[in-house]
């Protein structure tokens, strides 16, 4: 009996230890535990160590308060111009109230998906195809605002909604591809035309610059030629002037020398004390030089006439003496 009693006591002790261990709960970081007592909400356990009462307290849910991302499958929507296309969305949400998340809605993700699909249909139904393809930011903002307001009572905060893919019908895609191809070809032709235009403009500007440079070169050449001719004329005029100055200077020096020689001869003649016959002979020589000039009328003094007669008589006497010999 004592052995059986000891086993029972040991079993009870182990059972109590297991219950105590199971009553200790550790809530990890970024998690919240929702606790029910006797089937009704009792408390929200935040991060840390907590004790629960066995068979009385129950963990109704372990909620992660980290931001989550859910990718919903494509939803068929119809645009304002009756084009059906497939759009799938990506929702970024976060649980802000664990109690509302547990008791507010039966299936929160399904509720968000259905709400996202209906909101997307309402927004796309008011837009045409082209606007839908180019207005992703507007659509994202509208869906985010609508979902955030609707899920607030569920303890969910919708931070962002993104349109992942927009898939129009195949025929629309083919038409868009043809349009894009035509647009690319049109831009290519425009770019080619602009390139040809710029090339022609550059060629014309080059030819214009070339003509201007040739004209400037020709002008500068003519100016240089005129300057050279001017300098040549100036040099010739200076040379002629120098020649005339030198010639006049030579003539003046020659006249001065003649006058000096004449003055010297007169001085010498005066120093020799010539008689009257010599003076008359010199006067006759001077008369001969005067006669060699260009004067048409010559007035001969009476003294020179007498000397001329004397000279004639001397010439005749000299001739008779030669005949007699």
PDB file of C-alpha atoms in Angstrom, residues 135-286:
ATOM      1  CA  UNK A 135      -4.669  56.034 -63.898  1.00  0.00           C
ATOM      2  CA  UNK A 136      -3.304  53.335 -61.614  1.00  0.00           C
ATOM      3  CA  UNK A 137      -2.403  55.793 -58.856  1.00  0.00           C
ATOM      4  CA  UNK A 138      -5.918  57.227 -58.799  1.00  0.00           C
ATOM      5  CA  UNK A 139      -7.488  53.748 -58.667  1.00  0.00           C
ATOM      6  CA  UNK A 140      -5.090  52.643 -55.923  1.00  0.00           C
ATOM      7  CA  UNK A 141      -5.906  55.695 -53.808  1.00  0.00           C
ATOM      8  CA  UNK A 142      -9.665  55.240 -54.158  1.00  0.00           C
ATOM      9  CA  UNK A 143      -9.592  51.520 -53.316  1.00  0.00           C
ATOM     10  CA  UNK A 144      -7.313  52.111 -50.333  1.00  0.00           C
ATOM     11  CA  UNK A 145      -9.602  54.803 -48.899  1.00  0.00           C
ATOM     12  CA  UNK A 146     -12.723  52.658 -49.349  1.00  0.00           C
ATOM     13  CA  UNK A 147     -11.229  49.473 -47.873  1.00  0.00           C
ATOM     14  CA  UNK A 148      -9.656  51.316 -44.943  1.00  0.00           C
ATOM     15  CA  UNK A 149     -12.975  52.864 -43.996  1.00  0.00           C
ATOM     16  CA  UNK A 150     -14.889  49.587 -44.371  1.00  0.00           C
ATOM     17  CA  UNK A 151     -12.403  47.408 -42.451  1.00  0.00           C
ATOM     18  CA  UNK A 152     -11.953  49.798 -39.548  1.00  0.00           C
ATOM     19  CA  UNK A 153     -14.769  48.100 -37.577  1.00  0.00           C
ATOM     20  CA  UNK A 154     -13.011  44.737 -38.122  1.00  0.00           C
ATOM     21  CA  UNK A 155      -9.855  45.914 -36.380  1.00  0.00           C
ATOM     22  CA  UNK A 156      -7.949  46.026 -39.685  1.00  0.00           C
ATOM     23  CA  UNK A 157      -5.968  48.930 -41.097  1.00  0.00           C
ATOM     24  CA  UNK A 158      -5.541  48.843 -44.901  1.00  0.00           C
ATOM     25  CA  UNK A 159      -2.291  50.676 -45.593  1.00  0.00           C
ATOM     26  CA  UNK A 160      -2.102  50.330 -49.356  1.00  0.00           C
ATOM     27  CA  UNK A 161      -3.719  48.664 -52.351  1.00  0.00           C
ATOM     28  CA  UNK A 162      -1.855  48.129 -55.624  1.00  0.00           C
ATOM     29  CA  UNK A 163      -3.126  46.990 -59.007  1.00  0.00           C
ATOM     30  CA  UNK A 164      -0.746  44.190 -59.896  1.00  0.00           C
ATOM     31  CA  UNK A 165      -1.893  43.394 -63.432  1.00  0.00           C
ATOM     32  CA  UNK A 166      -4.422  44.867 -65.837  1.00  0.00           C
ATOM     33  CA  UNK A 167      -5.217  42.369 -68.596  1.00  0.00           C
ATOM     34  CA  UNK A 168      -7.525  43.613 -71.356  1.00  0.00           C
ATOM     35  CA  UNK A 169      -9.023  41.123 -73.886  1.00  0.00           C
ATOM     36  CA  UNK A 170      -6.714  39.611 -76.486  1.00  0.00           C
ATOM     37  CA  UNK A 171      -8.221  41.572 -79.389  1.00  0.00           C
ATOM     38  CA  UNK A 172      -7.752  44.788 -77.425  1.00  0.00           C
ATOM     39  CA  UNK A 173      -4.138  43.849 -76.742  1.00  0.00           C
ATOM     40  CA  UNK A 174      -3.582  43.165 -80.454  1.00  0.00           C
ATOM     41  CA  UNK A 175      -5.145  46.513 -81.350  1.00  0.00           C
ATOM     42  CA  UNK A 176      -3.007  48.257 -78.746  1.00  0.00           C
ATOM     43  CA  UNK A 177       0.116  46.555 -80.054  1.00  0.00           C
ATOM     44  CA  UNK A 178      -0.729  47.649 -83.591  1.00  0.00           C
ATOM     45  CA  UNK A 179      -1.366  51.170 -82.333  1.00  0.00           C
ATOM     46  CA  UNK A 180       1.924  51.172 -80.474  1.00  0.00           C
ATOM     47  CA  UNK A 181       3.714  49.845 -83.561  1.00  0.00           C
ATOM     48  CA  UNK A 182       2.135  52.550 -85.724  1.00  0.00           C
ATOM     49  CA  UNK A 183       3.051  55.163 -83.144  1.00  0.00           C
ATOM     50  CA  UNK A 184       6.662  53.948 -83.051  1.00  0.00           C
ATOM     51  CA  UNK A 185       6.828  53.999 -86.856  1.00  0.00           C
ATOM     52  CA  UNK A 186       5.360  57.504 -86.887  1.00  0.00           C
ATOM     53  CA  UNK A 187       7.921  58.692 -84.325  1.00  0.00           C
ATOM     54  CA  UNK A 188      10.670  56.999 -86.307  1.00  0.00           C
ATOM     55  CA  UNK A 189       9.606  58.815 -89.467  1.00  0.00           C
ATOM     56  CA  UNK A 190       9.375  62.087 -87.562  1.00  0.00           C
ATOM     57  CA  UNK A 191      12.822  61.589 -86.096  1.00  0.00           C
ATOM     58  CA  UNK A 192      14.217  60.655 -89.501  1.00  0.00           C
ATOM     59  CA  UNK A 193      12.602  63.716 -91.085  1.00  0.00           C
ATOM     60  CA  UNK A 194      13.953  65.923 -88.318  1.00  0.00           C
ATOM     61  CA  UNK A 195      17.377  64.374 -88.796  1.00  0.00           C
ATOM     62  CA  UNK A 196      17.255  65.034 -92.558  1.00  0.00           C
ATOM     63  CA  UNK A 197      16.100  68.571 -91.896  1.00  0.00           C
ATOM     64  CA  UNK A 198      18.904  69.210 -89.420  1.00  0.00           C
ATOM     65  CA  UNK A 199      21.383  67.665 -91.843  1.00  0.00           C
ATOM     66  CA  UNK A 200      20.228  69.946 -94.663  1.00  0.00           C
ATOM     67  CA  UNK A 201      20.304  72.934 -92.335  1.00  0.00           C
ATOM     68  CA  UNK A 202      23.829  72.074 -91.270  1.00  0.00           C
ATOM     69  CA  UNK A 203      24.925  71.625 -94.900  1.00  0.00           C
ATOM     70  CA  UNK A 204      23.338  74.963 -95.848  1.00  0.00           C
ATOM     71  CA  UNK A 205      24.915  76.682 -92.866  1.00  0.00           C
ATOM     72  CA  UNK A 206      28.265  75.145 -93.795  1.00  0.00           C
ATOM     73  CA  UNK A 207      27.954  76.371 -97.369  1.00  0.00           C
ATOM     74  CA  UNK A 208      26.919  79.797 -96.103  1.00  0.00           C
ATOM     75  CA  UNK A 209      29.894  79.951 -93.767  1.00  0.00           C
ATOM     76  CA  UNK A 210      32.140  78.782 -96.590  1.00  0.00           C
ATOM     77  CA  UNK A 211      30.870  81.530 -98.905  1.00  0.00           C
ATOM     78  CA  UNK A 212      31.268  84.106 -96.155  1.00  0.00           C
ATOM     79  CA  UNK A 213      34.814  82.954 -95.490  1.00  0.00           C
ATOM     80  CA  UNK A 214      35.658  83.014 -99.215  1.00  0.00           C
ATOM     81  CA  UNK A 215      34.178  86.516 -99.525  1.00  0.00           C
ATOM     82  CA  UNK A 216      36.103  87.671 -96.477  1.00  0.00           C
ATOM     83  CA  UNK A 217      39.289  86.140 -97.848  1.00  0.00           C
ATOM     84  CA  UNK A 218      38.734  87.814-101.211  1.00  0.00           C
ATOM     85  CA  UNK A 219      38.023  91.113 -99.501  1.00  0.00           C
ATOM     86  CA  UNK A 220      41.114  90.833 -97.331  1.00  0.00           C
ATOM     87  CA  UNK A 221      43.174  89.896-100.411  1.00  0.00           C
ATOM     88  CA  UNK A 222      41.895  92.957-102.294  1.00  0.00           C
ATOM     89  CA  UNK A 223      42.616  95.132 -99.257  1.00  0.00           C
ATOM     90  CA  UNK A 224      46.121  93.728 -99.015  1.00  0.00           C
ATOM     91  CA  UNK A 225      46.689  94.271-102.744  1.00  0.00           C
ATOM     92  CA  UNK A 226      45.447  97.853-102.467  1.00  0.00           C
ATOM     93  CA  UNK A 227      47.647  98.423 -99.445  1.00  0.00           C
ATOM     94  CA  UNK A 228      50.613  96.958-101.304  1.00  0.00           C
ATOM     95  CA  UNK A 229      49.919  99.143-104.353  1.00  0.00           C
ATOM     96  CA  UNK A 230      49.533 102.140-102.102  1.00  0.00           C
ATOM     97  CA  UNK A 231      52.812 101.399-100.384  1.00  0.00           C
ATOM     98  CA  UNK A 232      54.478 100.873-103.771  1.00  0.00           C
ATOM     99  CA  UNK A 233      53.153 104.200-105.043  1.00  0.00           C
ATOM    100  CA  UNK A 234      54.305 105.899-101.854  1.00  0.00           C
ATOM    101  CA  UNK A 235      57.735 104.344-102.213  1.00  0.00           C
ATOM    102  CA  UNK A 236      57.944 105.352-105.897  1.00  0.00           C
ATOM    103  CA  UNK A 237      56.860 108.888-105.038  1.00  0.00           C
ATOM    104  CA  UNK A 238      59.401 109.008-102.213  1.00  0.00           C
ATOM    105  CA  UNK A 239      62.097 107.712-104.568  1.00  0.00           C
ATOM    106  CA  UNK A 240      61.194 110.272-107.220  1.00  0.00           C
ATOM    107  CA  UNK A 241      61.166 113.003-104.644  1.00  0.00           C
ATOM    108  CA  UNK A 242      64.527 111.882-103.310  1.00  0.00           C
ATOM    109  CA  UNK A 243      65.890 111.748-106.852  1.00  0.00           C
ATOM    110  CA  UNK A 244      64.646 115.255-107.610  1.00  0.00           C
ATOM    111  CA  UNK A 245      66.041 116.491-104.308  1.00  0.00           C
ATOM    112  CA  UNK A 246      69.393 114.860-105.043  1.00  0.00           C
ATOM    113  CA  UNK A 247      69.392 116.225-108.619  1.00  0.00           C
ATOM    114  CA  UNK A 248      68.494 119.722-107.429  1.00  0.00           C
ATOM    115  CA  UNK A 249      71.106 119.432-104.725  1.00  0.00           C
ATOM    116  CA  UNK A 250      73.689 118.365-107.347  1.00  0.00           C
ATOM    117  CA  UNK A 251      72.742 121.206-109.660  1.00  0.00           C
ATOM    118  CA  UNK A 252      72.893 123.667-106.768  1.00  0.00           C
ATOM    119  CA  UNK A 253      76.285 122.313-105.756  1.00  0.00           C
ATOM    120  CA  UNK A 254      77.463 122.461-109.389  1.00  0.00           C
ATOM    121  CA  UNK A 255      76.293 126.066-109.736  1.00  0.00           C
ATOM    122  CA  UNK A 256      77.919 126.885-106.442  1.00  0.00           C
ATOM    123  CA  UNK A 257      81.165 125.291-107.646  1.00  0.00           C
ATOM    124  CA  UNK A 258      80.968 127.210-110.971  1.00  0.00           C
ATOM    125  CA  UNK A 259      80.287 130.426-109.170  1.00  0.00           C
ATOM    126  CA  UNK A 260      83.122 129.653-106.766  1.00  0.00           C
ATOM    127  CA  UNK A 261      85.442 128.911-109.681  1.00  0.00           C
ATOM    128  CA  UNK A 262      84.380 132.105-111.411  1.00  0.00           C
ATOM    129  CA  UNK A 263      84.903 134.073-108.244  1.00  0.00           C
ATOM    130  CA  UNK A 264      88.330 132.477-107.808  1.00  0.00           C
ATOM    131  CA  UNK A 265      89.247 133.275-111.401  1.00  0.00           C
ATOM    132  CA  UNK A 266      88.203 136.910-110.933  1.00  0.00           C
ATOM    133  CA  UNK A 267      90.229 137.065-107.767  1.00  0.00           C
ATOM    134  CA  UNK A 268      93.228 135.638-109.570  1.00  0.00           C
ATOM    135  CA  UNK A 269      92.650 137.974-112.541  1.00  0.00           C
ATOM    136  CA  UNK A 270      92.402 140.932-110.221  1.00  0.00           C
ATOM    137  CA  UNK A 271      95.563 139.875-108.471  1.00  0.00           C
ATOM    138  CA  UNK A 272      97.355 139.622-111.861  1.00  0.00           C
ATOM    139  CA  UNK A 273      96.531 143.340-112.674  1.00  0.00           C
ATOM    140  CA  UNK A 274      95.459 142.723-116.329  1.00  0.00           C
ATOM    141  CA  UNK A 275      95.714 145.522-118.911  1.00  0.00           C
ATOM    142  CA  UNK A 276      92.873 146.816-120.983  1.00  0.00           C
ATOM    143  CA  UNK A 277      93.447 144.454-123.894  1.00  0.00           C
ATOM    144  CA  UNK A 278      93.129 141.401-121.666  1.00  0.00           C
ATOM    145  CA  UNK A 279      89.923 142.701-120.160  1.00  0.00           C
ATOM    146  CA  UNK A 280      88.520 143.294-123.608  1.00  0.00           C
ATOM    147  CA  UNK A 281      89.518 139.763-124.622  1.00  0.00           C
ATOM    148  CA  UNK A 282      87.745 138.307-121.574  1.00  0.00           C
ATOM    149  CA  UNK A 283      84.715 140.379-122.407  1.00  0.00           C
ATOM    150  CA  UNK A 284      84.810 138.956-125.907  1.00  0.00           C
ATOM    151  CA  UNK A 285      84.894 135.381-124.504  1.00  0.00           C
ATOM    152  CA  UNK A 286      81.955 136.176-122.265  1.00  0.00           C
TER     153      UNK A 286
END
